[in-house]
């Protein structure tokens, strides 16, 4: 698709190269959906992968996909975001004994947000890891939720069963000077989030 138009000049700048979609797959009357190949290029973002599901997407869902942003500045600049670098998200969804398992891994290279404090905490190559199991998304166990930066780390685990929350987390700051040059030393936080999605309760120590 080419010659796409948008009234917002920021979106117009992102869509100036058009959208390219390559999809090969099949569907049957029983609702088995198969995408043997998916390649999409839009707004300087590339999505590729495969997927399969039964009963019109309700059961036996499987997917492998990769979202690549080779030039964050090319996307951020039209939107007023002064970021730079490259990033990639890899996703895997597969059946498990208790429902499904979803794994997401995020990596980046030469990352910059344009904000001094986040840039010092994250560094140029922060890494994201997420693993969920259960009947997604209604009832899931967070086995891994980890963000690792140059001078900061965050980890979480627990359960989210609509509408209930029971999550614990830790956050670590290796050098407080990354936040304020007047500070020194390390900072460690332990916390929990419980209650319901409408009325969560946070405790930190």
Short mmCIF file of C-alpha atoms in Angstrom, two decimals:
data_model
loop_
_atom_site.label_atom_id
_atom_site.label_comp_id
_atom_site.label_asym_id
_atom_site.label_seq_id
_atom_site.Cartn_x
_atom_site.Cartn_y
_atom_site.Cartn_z
CA UNK A 1 0.00 0.00 0.00
CA UNK A 2 1.40 3.37 -1.00
CA UNK A 3 0.30 7.00 -1.14
CA UNK A 4 -1.27 6.68 2.31
CA UNK A 5 -2.43 10.00 3.70
CA UNK A 6 -2.95 11.25 7.24
CA UNK A 7 -4.27 14.58 8.46
CA UNK A 8 -1.73 14.59 11.28
CA UNK A 9 1.64 15.60 9.77
CA UNK A 10 3.45 13.45 12.32
CA UNK A 11 1.68 10.32 11.09
CA UNK A 12 2.12 11.40 7.48
CA UNK A 13 5.87 11.49 8.00
CA UNK A 14 5.84 7.95 9.38
CA UNK A 15 3.73 6.59 6.53
CA UNK A 16 5.58 8.27 3.67
CA UNK A 17 7.19 4.96 2.69
CA UNK A 18 3.82 3.18 2.61
CA UNK A 19 2.86 -0.16 4.17
CA UNK A 20 3.95 -3.56 2.87
CA UNK A 21 2.21 -6.75 4.01
CA UNK A 22 3.05 -10.31 2.99
CA UNK A 23 0.75 -12.93 4.51
CA UNK A 24 0.49 -16.62 3.62
CA UNK A 25 -1.82 -18.96 5.50
CA UNK A 26 -5.14 -20.74 5.62
CA UNK A 27 -8.46 -20.96 7.46
CA UNK A 28 -11.04 -23.78 7.54
CA UNK A 29 -14.68 -24.05 8.54
CA UNK A 30 -13.77 -25.39 11.98
CA UNK A 31 -12.03 -22.14 12.75
CA UNK A 32 -8.44 -23.30 12.45
CA UNK A 33 -6.35 -20.27 11.57
CA UNK A 34 -2.83 -20.70 10.23
CA UNK A 35 -0.39 -17.97 9.29
CA UNK A 36 2.61 -19.73 7.79
CA UNK A 37 4.29 -16.43 7.05
CA UNK A 38 3.68 -12.87 8.14
CA UNK A 39 5.87 -9.97 7.11
CA UNK A 40 4.73 -6.41 7.65
CA UNK A 41 6.70 -3.21 7.08
CA UNK A 42 5.11 0.03 8.24
CA UNK A 43 6.26 3.30 9.76
CA UNK A 44 9.87 2.05 9.71
CA UNK A 45 8.90 -0.94 11.88
CA UNK A 46 9.22 -4.57 10.77
CA UNK A 47 6.99 -7.37 12.09
CA UNK A 48 7.60 -10.99 11.09
CA UNK A 49 6.41 -14.33 12.38
CA UNK A 50 4.07 -17.31 12.23
CA UNK A 51 0.89 -18.17 14.13
CA UNK A 52 -1.74 -20.88 14.55
CA UNK A 53 -5.00 -21.11 16.50
CA UNK A 54 -8.11 -23.26 16.68
CA UNK A 55 -11.77 -22.40 17.26
CA UNK A 56 -11.34 -18.97 15.70
CA UNK A 57 -8.50 -18.04 18.02
CA UNK A 58 -10.00 -19.32 21.26
CA UNK A 59 -7.97 -22.53 21.68
CA UNK A 60 -4.52 -24.01 20.97
CA UNK A 61 -2.92 -20.70 20.18
CA UNK A 62 0.70 -20.70 19.05
CA UNK A 63 2.81 -17.86 17.71
CA UNK A 64 6.36 -16.75 17.12
CA UNK A 65 6.92 -13.13 16.18
CA UNK A 66 9.65 -10.53 16.07
CA UNK A 67 9.11 -6.78 16.09
CA UNK A 68 12.16 -4.82 14.95
CA UNK A 69 12.75 -1.09 15.14
CA UNK A 70 16.08 -0.51 13.39
CA UNK A 71 16.01 3.26 13.85
CA UNK A 72 14.11 4.60 16.86
CA UNK A 73 14.97 8.18 15.87
CA UNK A 74 13.14 7.78 12.56
CA UNK A 75 9.93 7.02 14.49
CA UNK A 76 10.48 9.26 17.48
CA UNK A 77 11.49 12.46 15.71
CA UNK A 78 8.15 13.02 13.90
CA UNK A 79 6.35 12.41 17.23
CA UNK A 80 8.58 14.76 19.18
CA UNK A 81 10.43 11.98 21.02
CA UNK A 82 14.20 12.56 21.08
CA UNK A 83 15.14 8.89 21.17
CA UNK A 84 17.79 6.99 19.25
CA UNK A 85 19.18 3.51 18.77
CA UNK A 86 17.58 0.22 17.76
CA UNK A 87 15.27 -2.22 19.55
CA UNK A 88 13.79 -5.66 19.01
CA UNK A 89 11.01 -7.62 20.71
CA UNK A 90 10.73 -11.39 20.30
CA UNK A 91 7.50 -13.17 21.31
CA UNK A 92 6.67 -16.84 21.72
CA UNK A 93 3.20 -18.16 22.61
CA UNK A 94 2.61 -21.88 23.07
CA UNK A 95 0.24 -24.28 24.88
CA UNK A 96 1.22 -25.37 28.40
CA UNK A 97 -0.13 -27.71 31.06
CA UNK A 98 -2.12 -24.91 32.71
CA UNK A 99 -3.18 -23.09 29.56
CA UNK A 100 -0.60 -21.12 27.66
CA UNK A 101 2.92 -19.79 28.08
CA UNK A 102 3.94 -16.41 26.74
CA UNK A 103 7.57 -15.32 26.61
CA UNK A 104 8.75 -11.88 25.51
CA UNK A 105 12.38 -10.79 25.21
CA UNK A 106 13.37 -7.23 24.45
CA UNK A 107 16.84 -6.05 23.50
CA UNK A 108 18.29 -2.75 22.34
CA UNK A 109 21.48 -1.29 20.97
CA UNK A 110 22.85 2.24 21.36
CA UNK A 111 19.59 3.20 23.08
CA UNK A 112 19.04 6.80 24.15
CA UNK A 113 15.82 8.37 25.41
CA UNK A 114 17.09 11.92 25.37
CA UNK A 115 16.48 12.14 29.12
CA UNK A 116 19.64 12.16 31.30
CA UNK A 117 18.37 10.15 34.27
CA UNK A 118 16.72 7.29 32.30
CA UNK A 119 19.74 7.15 30.01
CA UNK A 120 22.12 6.75 32.95
CA UNK A 121 19.93 4.12 34.62
CA UNK A 122 19.23 2.06 31.51
CA UNK A 123 22.47 2.48 29.61
CA UNK A 124 22.71 1.72 25.91
CA UNK A 125 21.65 -1.94 26.03
CA UNK A 126 18.85 -2.57 28.55
CA UNK A 127 17.15 -5.97 28.38
CA UNK A 128 13.54 -6.99 29.04
CA UNK A 129 12.38 -10.50 29.89
CA UNK A 130 8.78 -11.51 30.52
CA UNK A 131 7.25 -14.95 31.03
CA UNK A 132 3.57 -15.58 31.77
CA UNK A 133 1.64 -18.83 32.15
CA UNK A 134 -2.03 -19.68 32.65
CA UNK A 135 -5.29 -18.88 30.94
CA UNK A 136 -4.12 -15.69 29.31
CA UNK A 137 -5.08 -12.98 29.91
CA UNK A 138 -7.83 -13.72 32.45
CA UNK A 139 -5.74 -15.73 34.92
CA UNK A 140 -1.97 -15.70 34.70
CA UNK A 141 1.13 -16.33 36.73
CA UNK A 142 4.04 -13.96 36.24
CA UNK A 143 7.06 -16.25 36.47
CA UNK A 144 9.51 -13.65 35.16
CA UNK A 145 9.21 -9.90 34.69
CA UNK A 146 12.68 -8.42 34.55
CA UNK A 147 14.14 -5.19 33.28
CA UNK A 148 17.93 -4.96 33.48
CA UNK A 149 19.75 -1.72 32.81
CA UNK A 150 23.27 -0.44 33.26
CA UNK A 151 22.67 0.81 36.82
CA UNK A 152 19.14 -0.30 37.66
CA UNK A 153 17.22 -3.57 37.80
CA UNK A 154 13.58 -4.48 38.34
CA UNK A 155 12.10 -7.92 38.99
CA UNK A 156 8.52 -9.00 39.62
CA UNK A 157 6.55 -12.21 40.03
CA UNK A 158 3.10 -13.20 41.22
CA UNK A 159 -0.42 -13.84 39.97
CA UNK A 160 -3.03 -11.74 38.21
CA UNK A 161 -6.47 -13.35 38.26
CA UNK A 162 -9.11 -10.91 37.11
CA UNK A 163 -9.80 -8.89 39.15
CA UNK A 164 -7.32 -9.93 41.86
CA UNK A 165 -3.65 -8.96 42.14
CA UNK A 166 -0.92 -10.65 44.15
CA UNK A 167 2.46 -9.46 42.88
CA UNK A 168 5.80 -8.92 44.61
CA UNK A 169 8.71 -6.97 43.18
CA UNK A 170 12.24 -5.80 43.86
CA UNK A 171 14.06 -2.80 42.47
CA UNK A 172 17.77 -2.11 42.74
CA UNK A 173 19.79 0.99 41.99
CA UNK A 174 23.52 0.30 41.86
CA UNK A 175 24.59 3.92 42.11
CA UNK A 176 22.26 6.62 43.44
CA UNK A 177 24.44 9.25 41.76
CA UNK A 178 22.80 8.20 38.49
CA UNK A 179 19.65 9.89 39.80
CA UNK A 180 21.27 12.81 41.62
CA UNK A 181 25.02 13.59 41.68
CA UNK A 182 24.62 14.64 45.32
CA UNK A 183 23.62 11.10 46.31
CA UNK A 184 25.88 8.13 46.96
CA UNK A 185 25.45 4.40 47.56
CA UNK A 186 23.04 1.68 46.52
CA UNK A 187 19.26 1.58 46.87
CA UNK A 188 17.18 -1.59 47.30
CA UNK A 189 13.39 -1.70 47.37
CA UNK A 190 11.04 -4.61 48.07
CA UNK A 191 7.34 -4.26 47.49
CA UNK A 192 4.01 -5.93 46.92
CA UNK A 193 0.88 -5.09 44.97
CA UNK A 194 -2.30 -6.80 46.09
CA UNK A 195 -6.04 -6.26 46.17
CA UNK A 196 -8.01 -5.78 42.95
CA UNK A 197 -7.38 -4.03 39.65
CA UNK A 198 -9.93 -1.38 40.62
CA UNK A 199 -8.43 -0.85 44.08
CA UNK A 200 -4.78 -2.02 44.17
CA UNK A 201 -2.75 -1.64 47.35
CA UNK A 202 0.98 -0.93 47.19
CA UNK A 203 3.45 -1.63 50.01
CA UNK A 204 7.14 -0.77 49.71
CA UNK A 205 10.06 -1.09 52.11
#
